[in-house]
Amino acid sequence: MDKRLQHIASEMERTHIADYVDLLNRPIKLIWRNLLAGSARGVGIAIGFTFFAATILYVLRILGALNLPIIGDYIADIVRIVQIQLEGKTY
């Protein structure tokens, strides 16, 4: 029985259950950590989306330069609209 109890205690230490219970007893600390985590996640998503959009626009610009019959005009319109929006002019 003692060996089993020591095993349970070591497993609880490994999972840091005491830290979790301490965090639940301090709601301000929990709110602060969640606020920081949410802000970091939002900044990461914004940076990732910016990189993704810039890559897509770069590829579209290259495809537009190839003068493909139907697709080229459509891509050129998209690139033109995005450039106008980036310059702050109305469409």
Short mmCIF file of N, CA and C in Angstrom, two decimals:
data_model
loop_
_atom_site.label_atom_id
_atom_site.label_comp_id
_atom_site.label_asym_id
_atom_site.label_seq_id
_atom_site.Cartn_x
_atom_site.Cartn_y
_atom_site.Cartn_z
N MET A 1 0.83 -1.19 0.00
CA MET A 1 0.00 0.00 0.00
C MET A 1 0.88 1.26 0.00
N ASP A 2 1.95 1.23 0.77
CA ASP A 2 2.84 2.38 0.84
C ASP A 2 3.50 2.63 -0.51
N LYS A 3 3.88 1.56 -1.18
CA LYS A 3 4.52 1.69 -2.49
C LYS A 3 3.56 2.30 -3.50
N ARG A 4 2.33 1.89 -3.45
CA ARG A 4 1.31 2.41 -4.37
C ARG A 4 1.04 3.89 -4.09
N LEU A 5 0.99 4.26 -2.81
CA LEU A 5 0.77 5.65 -2.43
C LEU A 5 1.93 6.53 -2.88
N GLN A 6 3.15 6.02 -2.77
CA GLN A 6 4.32 6.77 -3.24
C GLN A 6 4.28 6.93 -4.76
N HIS A 7 3.81 5.91 -5.45
CA HIS A 7 3.69 6.00 -6.90
C HIS A 7 2.67 7.07 -7.30
N ILE A 8 1.55 7.11 -6.59
CA ILE A 8 0.52 8.14 -6.88
C ILE A 8 1.07 9.52 -6.58
N ALA A 9 1.80 9.65 -5.48
CA ALA A 9 2.37 10.95 -5.13
C ALA A 9 3.39 11.40 -6.17
N SER A 10 4.21 10.47 -6.64
CA SER A 10 5.21 10.85 -7.65
C SER A 10 4.54 11.21 -8.97
N GLU A 11 3.44 10.54 -9.32
CA GLU A 11 2.71 10.89 -10.53
C GLU A 11 2.07 12.27 -10.41
N MET A 12 1.57 12.59 -9.23
CA MET A 12 0.98 13.93 -9.03
C MET A 12 2.06 15.00 -9.11
N GLU A 13 3.25 14.70 -8.61
CA GLU A 13 4.35 15.65 -8.71
C GLU A 13 4.76 15.84 -10.18
N ARG A 14 4.73 14.75 -10.93
CA ARG A 14 5.13 14.81 -12.33
C ARG A 14 4.15 15.64 -13.15
N THR A 15 2.87 15.59 -12.82
CA THR A 15 1.87 16.34 -13.57
C THR A 15 1.68 17.77 -13.07
N HIS A 16 2.40 18.15 -12.03
CA HIS A 16 2.35 19.50 -11.45
C HIS A 16 0.92 19.88 -11.04
N ILE A 17 0.22 18.95 -10.42
CA ILE A 17 -1.16 19.22 -10.00
C ILE A 17 -1.21 20.31 -8.93
N ALA A 18 -0.16 20.40 -8.11
CA ALA A 18 -0.14 21.43 -7.06
C ALA A 18 -0.11 22.83 -7.69
N ASP A 19 0.66 22.99 -8.76
CA ASP A 19 0.71 24.29 -9.44
C ASP A 19 -0.64 24.64 -10.06
N TYR A 20 -1.32 23.63 -10.59
CA TYR A 20 -2.63 23.86 -11.19
C TYR A 20 -3.64 24.28 -10.13
N VAL A 21 -3.63 23.60 -8.99
CA VAL A 21 -4.56 23.96 -7.91
C VAL A 21 -4.24 25.35 -7.39
N ASP A 22 -2.95 25.68 -7.28
CA ASP A 22 -2.56 27.02 -6.84
C ASP A 22 -3.05 28.08 -7.82
N LEU A 23 -2.97 27.77 -9.10
CA LEU A 23 -3.44 28.70 -10.12
C LEU A 23 -4.96 28.89 -10.04
N LEU A 24 -5.67 27.82 -9.77
CA LEU A 24 -7.13 27.93 -9.65
C LEU A 24 -7.54 28.73 -8.42
N ASN A 25 -6.71 28.73 -7.38
CA ASN A 25 -7.03 29.49 -6.17
C ASN A 25 -6.70 30.97 -6.31
N ARG A 26 -6.01 31.35 -7.37
CA ARG A 26 -5.68 32.76 -7.62
C ARG A 26 -6.26 33.17 -8.97
N PRO A 27 -7.52 33.59 -9.00
CA PRO A 27 -8.15 33.90 -10.29
C PRO A 27 -7.51 35.08 -11.03
N ILE A 28 -6.95 36.04 -10.33
CA ILE A 28 -6.30 37.18 -10.99
C ILE A 28 -5.09 36.69 -11.79
N LYS A 29 -4.33 35.79 -11.20
CA LYS A 29 -3.16 35.24 -11.88
C LYS A 29 -3.58 34.42 -13.10
N LEU A 30 -4.68 33.69 -12.97
CA LEU A 30 -5.20 32.90 -14.08
C LEU A 30 -5.67 33.81 -15.22
N ILE A 31 -6.37 34.88 -14.87
CA ILE A 31 -6.84 35.83 -15.88
C ILE A 31 -5.66 36.49 -16.58
N TRP A 32 -4.64 36.87 -15.82
CA TRP A 32 -3.46 37.53 -16.39
C TRP A 32 -2.74 36.60 -17.37
N ARG A 33 -2.57 35.34 -16.98
CA ARG A 33 -1.90 34.38 -17.87
C ARG A 33 -2.72 34.15 -19.15
N ASN A 34 -4.02 34.04 -19.00
CA ASN A 34 -4.87 33.85 -20.18
C ASN A 34 -4.87 35.08 -21.09
N LEU A 35 -4.81 36.27 -20.49
CA LEU A 35 -4.74 37.50 -21.28
C LEU A 35 -3.44 37.56 -22.07
N LEU A 36 -2.33 37.22 -21.43
CA LEU A 36 -1.05 37.20 -22.13
C LEU A 36 -1.02 36.14 -23.22
N ALA A 37 -1.56 34.97 -22.93
CA ALA A 37 -1.58 33.90 -23.93
C ALA A 37 -2.45 34.29 -25.12
N GLY A 38 -3.60 34.90 -24.87
CA GLY A 38 -4.47 35.33 -25.96
C GLY A 38 -3.84 36.43 -26.80
N SER A 39 -3.16 37.35 -26.15
CA SER A 39 -2.49 38.42 -26.90
C SER A 39 -1.37 37.86 -27.77
N ALA A 40 -0.59 36.95 -27.21
CA ALA A 40 0.50 36.34 -27.99
C ALA A 40 -0.07 35.54 -29.17
N ARG A 41 -1.17 34.85 -28.94
CA ARG A 41 -1.79 34.09 -30.02
C ARG A 41 -2.30 35.03 -31.11
N GLY A 42 -2.90 36.14 -30.72
CA GLY A 42 -3.41 37.10 -31.70
C GLY A 42 -2.30 37.74 -32.52
N VAL A 43 -1.20 38.09 -31.87
CA VAL A 43 -0.07 38.66 -32.59
C VAL A 43 0.53 37.64 -33.55
N GLY A 44 0.62 36.40 -33.10
CA GLY A 44 1.16 35.34 -33.96
C GLY A 44 0.29 35.10 -35.18
N ILE A 45 -1.01 35.12 -34.98
CA ILE A 45 -1.93 34.94 -36.11
C ILE A 45 -1.80 36.10 -37.09
N ALA A 46 -1.69 37.32 -36.57
CA ALA A 46 -1.57 38.50 -37.44
C ALA A 46 -0.28 38.44 -38.26
N ILE A 47 0.82 38.07 -37.62
CA ILE A 47 2.10 37.99 -38.34
C ILE A 47 2.04 36.87 -39.37
N GLY A 48 1.49 35.74 -38.99
CA GLY A 48 1.38 34.62 -39.93
C GLY A 48 0.51 34.94 -41.12
N PHE A 49 -0.63 35.57 -40.88
CA PHE A 49 -1.51 35.93 -41.98
C PHE A 49 -0.87 36.96 -42.90
N THR A 50 -0.14 37.91 -42.33
CA THR A 50 0.55 38.91 -43.15
C THR A 50 1.57 38.24 -44.06
N PHE A 51 2.34 37.33 -43.50
CA PHE A 51 3.34 36.60 -44.30
C PHE A 51 2.67 35.78 -45.39
N PHE A 52 1.59 35.10 -45.04
CA PHE A 52 0.85 34.28 -46.00
C PHE A 52 0.27 35.14 -47.12
N ALA A 53 -0.36 36.25 -46.77
CA ALA A 53 -0.96 37.13 -47.78
C ALA A 53 0.11 37.74 -48.69
N ALA A 54 1.25 38.13 -48.11
CA ALA A 54 2.32 38.70 -48.93
C ALA A 54 2.86 37.65 -49.90
N THR A 55 2.97 36.41 -49.46
CA THR A 55 3.45 35.35 -50.35
C THR A 55 2.46 35.11 -51.48
N ILE A 56 1.18 35.07 -51.16
CA ILE A 56 0.15 34.87 -52.19
C ILE A 56 0.16 36.02 -53.19
N LEU A 57 0.27 37.24 -52.71
CA LEU A 57 0.31 38.39 -53.62
C LEU A 57 1.55 38.36 -54.50
N TYR A 58 2.67 37.92 -53.95
CA TYR A 58 3.90 37.81 -54.74
C TYR A 58 3.72 36.79 -55.86
N VAL A 59 3.13 35.64 -55.52
CA VAL A 59 2.89 34.61 -56.53
C VAL A 59 1.89 35.11 -57.58
N LEU A 60 0.85 35.80 -57.15
CA LEU A 60 -0.13 36.33 -58.10
C LEU A 60 0.50 37.37 -59.03
N ARG A 61 1.40 38.16 -58.49
CA ARG A 61 2.06 39.17 -59.32
C ARG A 61 2.93 38.49 -60.39
N ILE A 62 3.61 37.42 -60.01
CA ILE A 62 4.43 36.68 -60.97
C ILE A 62 3.54 36.04 -62.03
N LEU A 63 2.42 35.45 -61.61
CA LEU A 63 1.50 34.85 -62.57
C LEU A 63 0.88 35.90 -63.49
N GLY A 64 0.64 37.08 -62.96
CA GLY A 64 0.09 38.16 -63.78
C GLY A 64 1.07 38.63 -64.83
N ALA A 65 2.36 38.53 -64.53
CA ALA A 65 3.38 38.96 -65.49
C ALA A 65 3.54 37.97 -66.63
N LEU A 66 3.02 36.75 -66.47
CA LEU A 66 3.14 35.75 -67.52
C LEU A 66 2.17 35.97 -68.67
N ASN A 67 1.23 36.88 -68.49
CA ASN A 67 0.22 37.20 -69.50
C ASN A 67 -0.56 35.97 -69.95
N LEU A 68 -1.06 35.22 -68.99
CA LEU A 68 -1.94 34.10 -69.30
C LEU A 68 -3.27 34.67 -69.79
N PRO A 69 -3.91 34.08 -70.79
CA PRO A 69 -5.07 34.68 -71.44
C PRO A 69 -6.20 35.13 -70.50
N ILE A 70 -6.81 34.22 -69.80
CA ILE A 70 -7.97 34.57 -68.97
C ILE A 70 -7.53 34.82 -67.53
N ILE A 71 -6.67 33.97 -67.04
CA ILE A 71 -6.25 34.06 -65.65
C ILE A 71 -5.43 35.31 -65.40
N GLY A 72 -4.62 35.70 -66.37
CA GLY A 72 -3.76 36.87 -66.21
C GLY A 72 -4.54 38.14 -65.96
N ASP A 73 -5.64 38.37 -66.68
CA ASP A 73 -6.46 39.56 -66.47
C ASP A 73 -7.10 39.55 -65.08
N TYR A 74 -7.59 38.40 -64.68
CA TYR A 74 -8.22 38.27 -63.37
C TYR A 74 -7.21 38.53 -62.26
N ILE A 75 -6.02 37.96 -62.38
CA ILE A 75 -4.99 38.16 -61.37
C ILE A 75 -4.52 39.62 -61.37
N ALA A 76 -4.40 40.20 -62.52
CA ALA A 76 -3.98 41.61 -62.60
C ALA A 76 -4.99 42.51 -61.92
N ASP A 77 -6.28 42.22 -62.08
CA ASP A 77 -7.31 43.01 -61.39
C ASP A 77 -7.18 42.88 -59.88
N ILE A 78 -6.96 41.66 -59.40
CA ILE A 78 -6.81 41.45 -57.96
C ILE A 78 -5.60 42.21 -57.43
N VAL A 79 -4.47 42.11 -58.10
CA VAL A 79 -3.26 42.80 -57.66
C VAL A 79 -3.47 44.31 -57.69
N ARG A 80 -4.13 44.82 -58.72
CA ARG A 80 -4.40 46.25 -58.82
C ARG A 80 -5.28 46.73 -57.67
N ILE A 81 -6.32 45.97 -57.35
CA ILE A 81 -7.22 46.33 -56.25
C ILE A 81 -6.48 46.36 -54.93
N VAL A 82 -5.63 45.36 -54.69
CA VAL A 82 -4.87 45.30 -53.44
C VAL A 82 -3.89 46.46 -53.35
N GLN A 83 -3.23 46.80 -54.44
CA GLN A 83 -2.29 47.91 -54.41
C GLN A 83 -3.00 49.23 -54.15
N ILE A 84 -4.18 49.41 -54.72
CA ILE A 84 -4.95 50.63 -54.47
C ILE A 84 -5.35 50.71 -53.00
N GLN A 85 -5.77 49.58 -52.44
CA GLN A 85 -6.16 49.55 -51.03
C GLN A 85 -4.96 49.83 -50.12
N LEU A 86 -3.78 49.32 -50.48
CA LEU A 86 -2.59 49.56 -49.67
C LEU A 86 -2.15 51.02 -49.72
N GLU A 87 -2.41 51.69 -50.84
CA GLU A 87 -2.07 53.10 -50.95
C GLU A 87 -3.07 53.99 -50.23
N GLY A 88 -4.17 53.42 -49.80
CA GLY A 88 -5.16 54.19 -49.04
C GLY A 88 -6.19 54.89 -49.89
N LYS A 89 -6.18 54.64 -51.19
CA LYS A 89 -7.16 55.27 -52.06
C LYS A 89 -8.45 54.45 -52.05
N THR A 90 -9.53 55.10 -52.39
CA THR A 90 -10.79 54.37 -52.47
C THR A 90 -10.89 53.65 -53.80
N TYR A 91 -11.58 52.54 -53.82
CA TYR A 91 -11.69 51.71 -55.02
C TYR A 91 -12.68 52.27 -55.97
#
